[in-house]
Amino acid sequence: MPAFALASLRPAQLNEEILEYIEKVQSTFAPFGGRFRVHGAEPEVLEGKWPGTVVIVEFPDVERARAWYASPAYQEILPLRTRNIEGETIIIDGVGPDYDAARTAARMRAARG
């Protein structure tokens, strides 16, 4: 099942460290089967507030997403971003191709008694 690394990042003053991070980051997740799905896009906010841009990287599974984040290659460049850009980063499981929300609701109803 796919997994995603998602970051919500606040705008920052562009500098050499940020540019170096951007230049190097893609090569850090490639060995783990990761690829950009969204990179620095401004979201269209339909509900609530979203202060910043969005980055989404897809991995084949959550184990590889975790392995990427913990990898020496990524940990080496991570401070280039965290020193310069505020934000949150999460890893989250996706759903399989046969996922059906109605079946999930039915299981929830059954479990509720």
C-alpha atoms as one frame of an Amber mdcrd trajectory, in Angstrom:
protein
   0.000   0.000   0.000   1.442   3.409  -0.855   2.579   5.819   1.825   3.193
   9.530   1.653   5.533  12.034   3.218   3.641  15.299   3.412   5.047  18.673
   4.398   3.241  21.931   5.051   5.854  24.654   4.730   5.661  28.364   5.460
   7.176  30.808   2.999  10.786  31.724   3.636  13.373  34.071   2.238  15.129
  32.183  -0.545  18.812  31.614   0.203  21.682  29.299  -0.753  20.856  26.678
   1.888  17.283  26.340   0.644  18.462  26.087  -2.957  21.011  23.418  -1.997
  18.299  21.439  -0.181  16.006  21.609  -3.222  18.840  20.528  -5.518  19.678
  17.479  -3.375  16.389  16.268  -1.868  15.070  14.255  -4.809  18.171  12.088
  -4.952  17.653  11.150  -1.266  14.269   9.522  -1.773  14.908   7.901  -5.156
  16.688   4.853  -3.577  13.538   4.204  -1.524  11.174   4.343  -4.486   9.967
   7.830  -3.612   8.800  10.403  -6.116   7.313  13.843  -5.978   3.537  14.037
  -6.312   3.334  17.702  -5.280   6.283  20.048  -4.830   5.847  23.484  -3.313
   2.336  24.085  -4.641   0.084  26.758  -3.176  -3.145  24.961  -2.207  -6.618
  26.198  -3.013  -8.025  26.354   0.507 -11.685  25.339   0.594 -12.113  25.002
   4.370 -10.108  26.361   7.263  -6.648  27.882   6.992  -3.519  26.544   5.332
  -0.523  28.792   5.865   1.999  27.910   3.205   2.885  25.457   0.475   2.519
  21.687   0.163   5.017  18.962  -0.682   3.891  15.349  -1.143   6.276  12.483
  -1.871   4.851   9.029  -2.596   6.642   5.857  -1.489   5.740   2.216  -2.177
   5.019   1.639   1.541   5.364   3.228   4.966   8.531   1.273   5.787  10.377
   2.816   2.853   9.042   6.278   3.683  10.389   5.923   7.235  13.689   4.525
   5.946  14.074   7.535   3.629  13.463  10.035   6.429  15.961   8.273   8.705
  18.550   7.764   5.967  21.972   9.372   6.384  21.606  11.094   3.010  18.377
  12.849   4.015  19.450  13.595   7.582  22.570  15.267   6.183  20.576  17.825
   4.174  17.552  18.194   6.490  19.112  21.046   8.532  19.367  23.090   5.335
  15.558  23.203   5.334  14.788  23.254   9.062  17.151  26.177   9.714  15.329
  28.237   7.107  11.727  27.082   6.672   9.082  26.534   9.341   6.631  23.717
   8.834   5.382  20.278   9.691   6.234  16.949   8.081   4.299  13.711   8.450
   4.406  10.195   7.048   1.041   8.601   6.440  -0.267   5.340   4.991  -2.304
   5.636   1.833  -5.161   3.400   0.773  -5.024   0.526  -1.672  -6.576   0.602
  -5.138  -9.659  -1.299  -3.954 -10.431   1.026  -1.025 -14.131   1.798  -0.607
 -15.264   4.405   1.945 -18.771   2.891   2.097 -17.287  -0.445   3.257 -15.320
   1.421   5.907 -18.509   3.105   7.116 -20.280  -0.279   7.244 -17.457  -1.749
   9.395 -17.646   1.275  11.676 -21.408   0.858  12.031 -21.021  -2.827  12.830
 -18.309  -2.161  15.412 -20.466   0.480  17.090 -23.060  -2.170  17.853
